[in-house]
CSV table of C-alpha atoms and ligand atoms in Angstrom, one decimal:
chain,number,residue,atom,x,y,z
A,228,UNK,CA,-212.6,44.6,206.8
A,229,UNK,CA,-211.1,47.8,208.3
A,230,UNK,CA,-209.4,46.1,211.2
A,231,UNK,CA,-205.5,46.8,211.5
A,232,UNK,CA,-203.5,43.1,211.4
A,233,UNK,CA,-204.1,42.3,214.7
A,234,UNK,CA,-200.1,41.0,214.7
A,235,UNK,CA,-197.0,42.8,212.8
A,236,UNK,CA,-194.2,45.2,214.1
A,237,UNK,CA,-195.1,48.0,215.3
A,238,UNK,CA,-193.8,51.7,213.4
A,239,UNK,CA,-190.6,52.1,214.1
A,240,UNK,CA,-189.3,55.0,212.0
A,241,UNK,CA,-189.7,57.6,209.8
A,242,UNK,CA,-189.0,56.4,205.6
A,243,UNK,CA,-185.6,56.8,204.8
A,244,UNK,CA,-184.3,56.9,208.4
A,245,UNK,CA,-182.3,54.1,209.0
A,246,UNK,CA,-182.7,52.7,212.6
A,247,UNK,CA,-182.8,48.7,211.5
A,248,UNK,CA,-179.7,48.6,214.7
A,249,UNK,CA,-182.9,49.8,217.2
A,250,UNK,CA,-185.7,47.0,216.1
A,251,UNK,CA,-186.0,43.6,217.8
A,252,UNK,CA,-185.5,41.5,214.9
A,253,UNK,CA,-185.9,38.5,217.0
A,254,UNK,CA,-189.6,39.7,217.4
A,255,UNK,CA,-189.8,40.7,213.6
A,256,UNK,CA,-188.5,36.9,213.1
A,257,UNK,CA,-191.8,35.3,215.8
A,258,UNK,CA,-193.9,37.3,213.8
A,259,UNK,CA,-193.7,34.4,210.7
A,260,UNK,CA,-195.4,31.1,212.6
A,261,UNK,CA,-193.4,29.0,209.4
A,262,UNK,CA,-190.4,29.7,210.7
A,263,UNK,CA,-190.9,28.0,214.0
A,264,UNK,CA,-191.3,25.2,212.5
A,265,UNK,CA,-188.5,21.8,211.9
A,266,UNK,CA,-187.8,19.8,208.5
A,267,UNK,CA,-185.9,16.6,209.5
A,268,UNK,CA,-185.9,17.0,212.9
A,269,UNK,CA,-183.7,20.1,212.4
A,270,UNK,CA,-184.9,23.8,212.9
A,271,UNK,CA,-185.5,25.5,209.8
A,272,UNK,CA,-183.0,27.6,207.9
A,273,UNK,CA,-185.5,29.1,204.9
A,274,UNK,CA,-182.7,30.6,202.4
A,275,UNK,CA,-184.9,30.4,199.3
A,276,UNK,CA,-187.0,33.9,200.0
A,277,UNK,CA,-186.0,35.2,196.2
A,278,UNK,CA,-188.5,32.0,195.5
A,279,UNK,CA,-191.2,32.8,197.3
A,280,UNK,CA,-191.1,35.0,200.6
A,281,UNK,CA,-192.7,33.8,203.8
A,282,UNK,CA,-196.2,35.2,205.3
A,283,UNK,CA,-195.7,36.9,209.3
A,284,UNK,CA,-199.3,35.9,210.6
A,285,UNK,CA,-201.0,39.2,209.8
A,286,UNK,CA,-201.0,38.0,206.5
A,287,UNK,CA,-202.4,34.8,207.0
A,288,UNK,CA,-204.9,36.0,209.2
A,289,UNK,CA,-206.0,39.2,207.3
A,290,UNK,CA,-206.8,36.3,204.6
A,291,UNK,CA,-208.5,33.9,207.0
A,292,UNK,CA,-210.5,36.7,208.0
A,293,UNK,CA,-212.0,38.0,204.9
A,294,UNK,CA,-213.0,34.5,204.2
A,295,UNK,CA,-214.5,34.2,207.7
A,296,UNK,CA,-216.6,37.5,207.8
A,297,UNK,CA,-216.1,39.2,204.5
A,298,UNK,CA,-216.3,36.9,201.6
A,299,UNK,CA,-218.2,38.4,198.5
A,300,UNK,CA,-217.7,39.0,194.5
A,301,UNK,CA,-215.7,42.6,194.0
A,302,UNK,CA,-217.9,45.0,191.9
A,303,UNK,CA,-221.2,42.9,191.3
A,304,UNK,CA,-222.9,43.2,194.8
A,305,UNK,CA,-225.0,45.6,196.0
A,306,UNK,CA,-224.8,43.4,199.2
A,307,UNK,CA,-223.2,45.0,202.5
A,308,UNK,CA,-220.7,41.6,201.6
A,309,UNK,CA,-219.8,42.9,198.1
A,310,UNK,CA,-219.1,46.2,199.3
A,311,UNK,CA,-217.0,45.0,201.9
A,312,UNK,CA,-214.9,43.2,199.2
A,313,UNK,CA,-215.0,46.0,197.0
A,314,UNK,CA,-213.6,48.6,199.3
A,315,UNK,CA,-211.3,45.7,200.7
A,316,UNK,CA,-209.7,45.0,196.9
A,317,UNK,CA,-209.6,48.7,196.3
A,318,UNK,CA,-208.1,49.4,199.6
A,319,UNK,CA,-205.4,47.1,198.3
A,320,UNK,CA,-204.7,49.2,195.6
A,321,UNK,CA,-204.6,52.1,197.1
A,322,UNK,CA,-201.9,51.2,200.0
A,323,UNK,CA,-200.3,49.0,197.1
A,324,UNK,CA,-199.7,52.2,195.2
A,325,UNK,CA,-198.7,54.4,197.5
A,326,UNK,CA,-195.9,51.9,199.2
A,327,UNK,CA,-194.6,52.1,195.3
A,328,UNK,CA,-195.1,56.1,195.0
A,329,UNK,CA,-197.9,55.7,192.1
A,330,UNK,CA,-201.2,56.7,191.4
A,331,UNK,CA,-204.0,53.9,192.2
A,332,UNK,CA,-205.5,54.3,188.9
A,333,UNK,CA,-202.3,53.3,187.0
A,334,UNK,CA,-202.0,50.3,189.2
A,335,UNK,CA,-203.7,47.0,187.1
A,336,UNK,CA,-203.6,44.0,190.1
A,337,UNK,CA,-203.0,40.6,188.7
A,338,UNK,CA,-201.4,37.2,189.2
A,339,UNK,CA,-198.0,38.6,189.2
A,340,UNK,CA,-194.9,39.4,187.4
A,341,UNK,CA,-195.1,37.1,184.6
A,342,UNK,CA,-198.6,38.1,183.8
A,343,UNK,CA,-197.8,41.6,184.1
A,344,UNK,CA,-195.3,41.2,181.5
A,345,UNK,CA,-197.1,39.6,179.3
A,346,UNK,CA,-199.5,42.0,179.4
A,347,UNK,CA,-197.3,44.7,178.4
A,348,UNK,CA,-196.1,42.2,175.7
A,349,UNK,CA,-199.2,41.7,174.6
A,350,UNK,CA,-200.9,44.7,174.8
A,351,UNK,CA,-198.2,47.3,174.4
A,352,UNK,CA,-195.8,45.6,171.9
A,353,UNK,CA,-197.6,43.0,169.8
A,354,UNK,CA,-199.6,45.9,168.1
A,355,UNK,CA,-196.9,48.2,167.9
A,356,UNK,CA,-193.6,46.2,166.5
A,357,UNK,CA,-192.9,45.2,162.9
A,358,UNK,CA,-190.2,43.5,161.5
A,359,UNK,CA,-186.8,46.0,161.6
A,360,UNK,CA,-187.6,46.6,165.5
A,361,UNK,CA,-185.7,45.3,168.1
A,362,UNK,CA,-186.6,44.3,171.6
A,363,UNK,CA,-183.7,45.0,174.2
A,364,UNK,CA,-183.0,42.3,177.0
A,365,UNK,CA,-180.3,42.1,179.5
A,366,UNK,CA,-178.2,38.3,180.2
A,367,UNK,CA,-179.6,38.7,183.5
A,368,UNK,CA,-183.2,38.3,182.9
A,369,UNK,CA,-185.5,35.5,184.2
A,370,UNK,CA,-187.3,33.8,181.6
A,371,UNK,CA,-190.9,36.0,182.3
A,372,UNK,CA,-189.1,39.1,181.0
A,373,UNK,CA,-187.4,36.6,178.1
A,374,UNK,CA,-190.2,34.3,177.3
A,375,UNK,CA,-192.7,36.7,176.8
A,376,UNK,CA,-190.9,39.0,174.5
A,377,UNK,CA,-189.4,36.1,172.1
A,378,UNK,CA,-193.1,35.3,171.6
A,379,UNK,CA,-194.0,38.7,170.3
A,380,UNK,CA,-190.8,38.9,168.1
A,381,UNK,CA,-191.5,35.7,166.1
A,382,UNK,CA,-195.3,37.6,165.8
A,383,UNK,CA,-194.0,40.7,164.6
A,384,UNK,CA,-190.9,39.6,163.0
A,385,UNK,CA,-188.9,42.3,165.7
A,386,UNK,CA,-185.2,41.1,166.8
A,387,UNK,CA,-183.9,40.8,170.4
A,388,UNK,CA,-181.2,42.2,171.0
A,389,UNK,CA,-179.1,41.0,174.5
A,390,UNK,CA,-176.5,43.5,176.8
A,391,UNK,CA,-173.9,41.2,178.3
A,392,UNK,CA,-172.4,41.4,181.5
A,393,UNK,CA,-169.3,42.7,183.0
A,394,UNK,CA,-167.3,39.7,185.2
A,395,UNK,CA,-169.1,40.8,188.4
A,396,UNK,CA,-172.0,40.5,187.3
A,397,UNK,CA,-173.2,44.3,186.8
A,398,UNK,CA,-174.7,45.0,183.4
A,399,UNK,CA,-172.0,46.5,180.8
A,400,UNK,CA,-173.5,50.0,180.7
A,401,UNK,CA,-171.1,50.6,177.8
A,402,UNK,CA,-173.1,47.9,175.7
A,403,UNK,CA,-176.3,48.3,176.8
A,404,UNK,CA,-175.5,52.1,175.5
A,405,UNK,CA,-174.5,51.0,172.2
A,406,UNK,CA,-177.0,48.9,171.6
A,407,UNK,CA,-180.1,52.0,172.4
A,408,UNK,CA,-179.8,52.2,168.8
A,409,UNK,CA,-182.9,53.8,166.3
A,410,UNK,CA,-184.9,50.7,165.9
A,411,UNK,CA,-184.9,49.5,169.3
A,412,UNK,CA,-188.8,50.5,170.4
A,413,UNK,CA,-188.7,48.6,174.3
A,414,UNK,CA,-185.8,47.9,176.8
A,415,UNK,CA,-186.8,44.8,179.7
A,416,UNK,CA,-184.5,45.2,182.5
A,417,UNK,CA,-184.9,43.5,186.1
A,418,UNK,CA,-184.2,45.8,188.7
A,419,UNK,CA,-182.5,43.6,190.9
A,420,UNK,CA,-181.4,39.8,189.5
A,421,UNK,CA,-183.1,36.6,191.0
A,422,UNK,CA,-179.6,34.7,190.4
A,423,UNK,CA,-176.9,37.5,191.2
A,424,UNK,CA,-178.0,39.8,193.4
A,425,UNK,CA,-177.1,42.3,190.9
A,426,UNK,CA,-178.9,45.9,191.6
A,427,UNK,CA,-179.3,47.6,188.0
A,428,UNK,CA,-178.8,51.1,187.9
A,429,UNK,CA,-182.5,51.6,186.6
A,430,UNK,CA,-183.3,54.9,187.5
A,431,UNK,CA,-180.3,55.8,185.0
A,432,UNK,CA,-180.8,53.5,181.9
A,433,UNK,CA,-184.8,54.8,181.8
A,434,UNK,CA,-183.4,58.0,181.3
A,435,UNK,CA,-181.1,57.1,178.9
A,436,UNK,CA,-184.0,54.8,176.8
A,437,UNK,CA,-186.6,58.0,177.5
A,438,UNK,CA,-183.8,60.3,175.7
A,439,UNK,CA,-183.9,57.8,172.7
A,440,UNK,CA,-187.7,57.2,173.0
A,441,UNK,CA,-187.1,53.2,173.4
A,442,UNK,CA,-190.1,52.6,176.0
A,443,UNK,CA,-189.0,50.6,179.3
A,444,UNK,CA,-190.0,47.5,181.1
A,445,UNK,CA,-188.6,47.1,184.7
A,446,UNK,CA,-189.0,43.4,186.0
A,447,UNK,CA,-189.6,44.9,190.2
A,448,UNK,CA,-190.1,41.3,191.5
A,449,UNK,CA,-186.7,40.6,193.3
A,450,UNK,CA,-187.1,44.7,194.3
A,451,UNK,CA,-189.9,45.4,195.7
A,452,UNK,CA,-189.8,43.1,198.7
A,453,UNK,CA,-186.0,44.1,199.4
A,454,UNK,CA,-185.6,47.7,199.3
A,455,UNK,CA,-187.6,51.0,199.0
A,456,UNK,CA,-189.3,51.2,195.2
A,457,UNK,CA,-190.1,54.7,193.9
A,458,UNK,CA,-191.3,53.7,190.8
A,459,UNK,CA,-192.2,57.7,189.8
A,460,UNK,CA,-188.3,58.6,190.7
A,461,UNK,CA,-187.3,55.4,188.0
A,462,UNK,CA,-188.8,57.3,185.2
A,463,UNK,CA,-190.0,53.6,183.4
A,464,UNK,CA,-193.1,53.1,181.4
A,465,UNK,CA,-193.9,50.1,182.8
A,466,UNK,CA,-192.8,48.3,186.3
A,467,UNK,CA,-193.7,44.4,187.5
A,468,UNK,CA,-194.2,43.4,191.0
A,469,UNK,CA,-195.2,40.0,192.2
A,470,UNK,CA,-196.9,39.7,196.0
A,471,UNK,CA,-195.2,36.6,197.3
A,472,UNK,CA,-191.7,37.2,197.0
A,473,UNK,CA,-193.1,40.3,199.4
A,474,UNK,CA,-194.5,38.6,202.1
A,475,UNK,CA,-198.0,38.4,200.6
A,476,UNK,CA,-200.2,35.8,198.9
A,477,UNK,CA,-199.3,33.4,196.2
A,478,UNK,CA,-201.4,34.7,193.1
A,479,UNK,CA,-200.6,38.1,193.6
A,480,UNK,CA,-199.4,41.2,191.8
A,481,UNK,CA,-199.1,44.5,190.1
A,482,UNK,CA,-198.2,46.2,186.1
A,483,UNK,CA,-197.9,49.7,187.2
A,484,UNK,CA,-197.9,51.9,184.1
A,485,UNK,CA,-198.1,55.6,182.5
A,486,UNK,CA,-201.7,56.1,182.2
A,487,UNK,CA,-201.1,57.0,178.2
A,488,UNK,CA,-200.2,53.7,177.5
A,489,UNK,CA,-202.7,52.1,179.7
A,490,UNK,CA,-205.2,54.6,177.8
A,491,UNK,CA,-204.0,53.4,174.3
A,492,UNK,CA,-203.8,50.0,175.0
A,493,UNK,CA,-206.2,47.2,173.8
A,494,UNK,CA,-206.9,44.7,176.6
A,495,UNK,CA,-205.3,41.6,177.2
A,496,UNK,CA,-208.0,39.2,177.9
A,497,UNK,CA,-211.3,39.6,177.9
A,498,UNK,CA,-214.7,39.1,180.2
A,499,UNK,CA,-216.6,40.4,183.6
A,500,UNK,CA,-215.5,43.3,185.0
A,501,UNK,CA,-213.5,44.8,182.4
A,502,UNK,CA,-216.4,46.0,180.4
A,503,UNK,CA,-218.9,49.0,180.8
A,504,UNK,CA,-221.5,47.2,178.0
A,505,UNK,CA,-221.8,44.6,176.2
A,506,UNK,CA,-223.7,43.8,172.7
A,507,UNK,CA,-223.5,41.5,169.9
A,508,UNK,CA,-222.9,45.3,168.0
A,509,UNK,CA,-219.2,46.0,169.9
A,510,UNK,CA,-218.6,46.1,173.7
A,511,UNK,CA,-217.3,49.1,175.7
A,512,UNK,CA,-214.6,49.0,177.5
A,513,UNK,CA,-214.1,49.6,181.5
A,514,UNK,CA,-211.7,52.8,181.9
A,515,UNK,CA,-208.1,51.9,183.5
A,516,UNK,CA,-207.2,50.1,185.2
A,517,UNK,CA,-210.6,47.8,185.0
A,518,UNK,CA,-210.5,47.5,181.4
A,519,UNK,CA,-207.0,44.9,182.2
A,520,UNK,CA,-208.5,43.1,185.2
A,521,UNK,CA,-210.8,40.7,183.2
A,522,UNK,CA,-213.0,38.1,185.6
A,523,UNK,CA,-213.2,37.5,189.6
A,524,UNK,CA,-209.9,38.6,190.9
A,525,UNK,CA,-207.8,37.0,193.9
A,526,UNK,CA,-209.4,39.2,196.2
A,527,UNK,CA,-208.6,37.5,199.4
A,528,UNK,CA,-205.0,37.4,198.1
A,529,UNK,CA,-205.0,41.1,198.1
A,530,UNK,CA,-206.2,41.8,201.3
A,531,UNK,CA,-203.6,39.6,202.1
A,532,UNK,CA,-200.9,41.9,200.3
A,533,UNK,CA,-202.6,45.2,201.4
A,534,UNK,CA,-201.7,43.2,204.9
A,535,UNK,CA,-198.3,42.7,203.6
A,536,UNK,CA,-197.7,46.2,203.0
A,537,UNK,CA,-199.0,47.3,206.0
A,538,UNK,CA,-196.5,44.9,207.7
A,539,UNK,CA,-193.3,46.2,205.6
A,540,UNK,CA,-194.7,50.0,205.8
A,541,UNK,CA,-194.4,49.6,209.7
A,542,UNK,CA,-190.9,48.0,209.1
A,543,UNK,CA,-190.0,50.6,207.0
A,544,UNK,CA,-188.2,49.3,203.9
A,545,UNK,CA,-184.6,51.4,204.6
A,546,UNK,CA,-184.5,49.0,207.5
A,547,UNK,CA,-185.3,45.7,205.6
A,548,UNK,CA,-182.6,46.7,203.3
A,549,UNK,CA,-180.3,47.1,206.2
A,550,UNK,CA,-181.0,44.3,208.1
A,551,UNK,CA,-180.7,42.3,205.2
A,552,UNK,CA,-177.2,44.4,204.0
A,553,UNK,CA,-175.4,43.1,207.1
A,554,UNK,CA,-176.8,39.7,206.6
A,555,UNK,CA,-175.2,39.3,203.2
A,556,UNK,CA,-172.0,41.2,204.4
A,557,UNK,CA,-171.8,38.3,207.0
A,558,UNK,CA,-172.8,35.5,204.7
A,559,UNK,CA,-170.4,36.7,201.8
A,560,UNK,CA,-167.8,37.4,204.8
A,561,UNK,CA,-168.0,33.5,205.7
A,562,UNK,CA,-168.1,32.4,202.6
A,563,UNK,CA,-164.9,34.5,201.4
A,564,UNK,CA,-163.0,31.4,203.5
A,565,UNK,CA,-164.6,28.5,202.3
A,566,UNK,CA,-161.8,26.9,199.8
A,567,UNK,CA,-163.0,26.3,196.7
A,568,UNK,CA,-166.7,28.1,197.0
A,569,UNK,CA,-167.0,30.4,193.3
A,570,UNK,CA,-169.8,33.0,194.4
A,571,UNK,CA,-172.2,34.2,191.0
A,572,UNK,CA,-172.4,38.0,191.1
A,573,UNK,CA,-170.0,40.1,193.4
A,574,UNK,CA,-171.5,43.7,191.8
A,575,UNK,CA,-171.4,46.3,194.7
A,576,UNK,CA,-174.2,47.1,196.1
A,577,UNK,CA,-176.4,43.7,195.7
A,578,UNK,CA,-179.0,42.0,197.3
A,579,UNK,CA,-178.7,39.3,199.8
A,580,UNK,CA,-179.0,36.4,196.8
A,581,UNK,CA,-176.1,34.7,196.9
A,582,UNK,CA,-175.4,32.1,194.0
A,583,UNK,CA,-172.8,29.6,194.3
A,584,UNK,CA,-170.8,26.6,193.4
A,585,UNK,CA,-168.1,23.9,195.9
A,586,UNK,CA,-165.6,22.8,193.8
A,587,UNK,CA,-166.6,18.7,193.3
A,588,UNK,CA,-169.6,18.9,194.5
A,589,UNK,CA,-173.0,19.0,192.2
A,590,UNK,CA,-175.4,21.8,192.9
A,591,UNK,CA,-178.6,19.7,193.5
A,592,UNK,CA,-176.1,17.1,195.9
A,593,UNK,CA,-175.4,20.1,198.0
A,594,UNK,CA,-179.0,21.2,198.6
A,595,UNK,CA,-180.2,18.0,198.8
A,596,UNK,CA,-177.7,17.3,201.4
A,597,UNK,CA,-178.5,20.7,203.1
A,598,UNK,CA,-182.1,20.0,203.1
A,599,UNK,CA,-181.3,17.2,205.5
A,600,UNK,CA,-179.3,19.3,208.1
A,601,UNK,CA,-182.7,21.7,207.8
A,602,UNK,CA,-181.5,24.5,205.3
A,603,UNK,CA,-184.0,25.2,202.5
A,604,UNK,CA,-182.1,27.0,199.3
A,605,UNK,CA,-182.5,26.2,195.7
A,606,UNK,CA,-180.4,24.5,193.3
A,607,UNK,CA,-180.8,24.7,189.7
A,608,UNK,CA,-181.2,27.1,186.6
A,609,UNK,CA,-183.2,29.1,189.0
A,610,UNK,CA,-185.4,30.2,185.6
A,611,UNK,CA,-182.4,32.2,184.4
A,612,UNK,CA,-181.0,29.9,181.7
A,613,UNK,CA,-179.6,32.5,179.5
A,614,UNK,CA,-177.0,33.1,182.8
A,615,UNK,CA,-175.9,30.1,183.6
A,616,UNK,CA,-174.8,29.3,179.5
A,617,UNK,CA,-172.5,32.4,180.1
A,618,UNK,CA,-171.4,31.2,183.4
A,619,UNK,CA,-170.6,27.8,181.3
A,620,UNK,CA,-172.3,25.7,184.2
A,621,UNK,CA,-175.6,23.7,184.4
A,622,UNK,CA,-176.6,24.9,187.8
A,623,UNK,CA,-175.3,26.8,190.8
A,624,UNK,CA,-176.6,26.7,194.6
A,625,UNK,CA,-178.8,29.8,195.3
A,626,UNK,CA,-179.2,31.3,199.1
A,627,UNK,CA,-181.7,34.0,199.5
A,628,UNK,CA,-182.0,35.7,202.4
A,629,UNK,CA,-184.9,38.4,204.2
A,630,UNK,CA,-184.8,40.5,207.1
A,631,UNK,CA,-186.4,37.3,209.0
A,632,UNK,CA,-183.1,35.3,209.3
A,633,UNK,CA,-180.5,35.7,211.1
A,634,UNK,CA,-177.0,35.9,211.8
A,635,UNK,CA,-176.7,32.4,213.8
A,636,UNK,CA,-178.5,30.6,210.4
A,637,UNK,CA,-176.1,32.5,208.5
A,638,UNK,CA,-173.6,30.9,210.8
A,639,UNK,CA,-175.4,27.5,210.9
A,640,UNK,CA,-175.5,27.3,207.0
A,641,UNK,CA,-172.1,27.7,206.8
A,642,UNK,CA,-171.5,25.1,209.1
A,643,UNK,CA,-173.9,23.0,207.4
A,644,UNK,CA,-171.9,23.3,204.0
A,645,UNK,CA,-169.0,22.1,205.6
A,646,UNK,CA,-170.7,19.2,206.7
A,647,UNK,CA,-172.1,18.5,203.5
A,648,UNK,CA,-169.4,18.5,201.6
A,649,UNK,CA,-167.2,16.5,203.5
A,650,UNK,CA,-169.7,13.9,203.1
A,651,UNK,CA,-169.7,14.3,199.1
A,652,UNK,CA,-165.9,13.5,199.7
B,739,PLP,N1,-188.8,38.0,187.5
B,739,PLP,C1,-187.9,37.7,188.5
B,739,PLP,C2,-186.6,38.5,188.6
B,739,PLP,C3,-188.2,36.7,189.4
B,739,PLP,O1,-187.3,36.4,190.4
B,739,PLP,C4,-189.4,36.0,189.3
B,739,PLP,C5,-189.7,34.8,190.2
B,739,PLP,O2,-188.8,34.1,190.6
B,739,PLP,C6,-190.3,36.3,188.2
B,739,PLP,C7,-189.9,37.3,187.4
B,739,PLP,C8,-191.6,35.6,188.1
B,739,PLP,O3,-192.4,35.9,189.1
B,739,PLP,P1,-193.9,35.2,189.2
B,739,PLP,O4,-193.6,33.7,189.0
B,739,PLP,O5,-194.3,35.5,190.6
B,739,PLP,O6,-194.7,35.7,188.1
């Protein structure tokens, strides 16, 4: 299970260099079989990548091929098949960590971002917080870094405690500030927003919680797949990543954290693998990151994200951002002269997630009506409630783009919102 993909772009640069001008995108763009593909007899537009990001075939075939010549059990084989799997899993988490600049054995692989959060709520917080403590949450958040933590207040009688937004959509650093007060013990911040595009200032506001010893959360899913991570330059305690928003497998993803609190914590749920001995007398634990990966894991799904990474490693992720920079600059460009269009989130600097609503015209109308014409984007709450209650509206249209579009669907979309909303009159 050592092969290279046998498909994916070839290295084109060195990290940080920004050559995304130089690379064929158009042979970056054949590289994902999906989007070849029509939906009501019109070619696919897929706008919806901040919901789940599409697979280029390395991916799908790095997992057809472990369950073709590889498939085994991780860890409880002494079988030339289980140590295949092993080294394949592992492998993972090696590459895994060092695309993110962390060690391996801070790395605990699982389902994705919302289990990794609850992880840390469960196993770093629920323990630690007593009534008087306060949990500190952004507007911005999607309900997995929301959710999780209202659950362990109304266990441990902590408050939460919410940092509003300026009209762009960037967090009020002044607030958020403010409100590091004494008895706040953990900050949850996404690093970029799922509805807004927003880019939080993370690397900052860790250092700022690290002065005042408030212990920090950063929600890496709408990140990681969009721009280069260095989790170690953040400074957090604790950073989420989900594999399909990054081209890999559904069921995939990462909890990176300091190894102190990985060490102190109890595990989250218990069974195979995450023990060293059992008894009716007391059971030992695995050491970390083991003792958190309880039972058989997704193991094809990681080779399919060690795949991923491979795949965006030989992009090189200063590209991806740039590629997908001067999409959103043309998208946002286009948009700016559609009359009566309100964009969600203008903050400089964001993603290429573009929330919006047409004046007249209901959110799921417009993507319903879009789906005909072939454009795939997602209308709704988009798991964000919180953000739309202080937008005042039930739902806003949400295009997400990747560095596997391009600028004629950018251009055809547009066109295609025209359409539709002369048809909703
Ligand atoms: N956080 C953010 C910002 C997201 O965009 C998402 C998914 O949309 C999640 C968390 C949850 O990710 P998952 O459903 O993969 O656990």
């Amino acid at each position: 299970m050592n092969e290279s993909p046998s498909i994916g772009p070839t290295p084109v640069t060195q990290p940080g260099a920004d050559v995304s001008h130089s690379i064929d995108w158009d042979r970056i763009r054949a590289d994902f079989p999906l989007l070849r593909r029509q939906v009501h007899g019109k070619p696919l537009i897929y706008f919806d990548s901040a919901n789940t990001g599409q697979k280029p075939a390395a991916v799908i075939e790095a997992v057809d091929d472990f369950y073709r010549r590889h498939n085994a059990n991780v860890s409880r084989a002494v079988h030339q098949l289980g140590s295949e799997a092993t080294e394949s899993y592992e492998s993972a988490r090696k590459k895994l960590a060092r695309f993110l600049n962390v060690r391996a054995d801070e790395l605990v692989l699982c389902s994705g971002t919302t289990f990794a959060i609850n992880l840390v709520a469960y196993s770093w917080a629920l323990p630690r917080l007593k009534p008087g403590d306060a949990i500190l949450l952004t507007r911005m958040e999607h309900h997995a870094n929301i959710v999780p933590w209202q659950l362990i207040a109304e266990r441990t009688g902590a408050s939460i405690k919410v940092v509003e937004l300026t009209p762009e959509g960037a967090l009020d650093l002044d607030m958020l500030h403010a409100l590091m007060t004494p008895e706040v013990k953990l900050l949850a911040v996404a690093h970029v927003s799922n509805v807004l595009g927003t880019a939080n200032p993370v690397r900052e506001i860790c250092r700022e919680a690290r002065r005042r010893g408030i212990v920090t959360v950063v929600d890496g899913s709408q990140a990681v797949p969009h721009r280069p991570v260095d989790i170690k330059a953040i400074g957090c305690d604790f950073y989420a990543l989900t594999g399909h928003k990054m081209c890999g497998p559904t069921g995939t993803g990462a909890l990176w954290a300091r190894k102190e609190h990985l060490v102190a914590m109890p595990p989250f749920i218990g069974g195979g693998e995450m023990i060293k001995e059992v008894s009716f007398d007391g059971t030992v634990y695995n050491d970390v990151p083991y003792k958190f990966e309880a039972g058989t894991p997704n193991i094809a799904g990681f080779v399919g994200l060690a795949a991923a990474v491979d795949y965006l490693e030989a992009l090189g992720m200063a590209n991806v951002e740039a590629r997908e920079q001067a999409l959103l600059a043309h998208l946002m460009e286009e948009l700016s002269k559609f009359d009566g269009l309100r964009v969600f989130g203008t903050a400089p600097g964001k993603a290429a997630v573009v929330s919006f609503l047409v004046e007249g015209a209901h959110a799921h109308d417009l993507a319903t009506l879009l789906d005909l014409e072939g454009v795939a984007i997602r209308s709704g709450q988009h798991c964000a409630h919180p953000l739309l209650q202080w937008f005042g509206v039930a739902a806003t249209c949400r295009a997400s783009l990747a560095f596997y579009n391009t600028h004629e669907e950018v251009e055809h979309f547009v066109a295609a919102l025209h359409k539709v909303r002369k048809l909703l009159g």
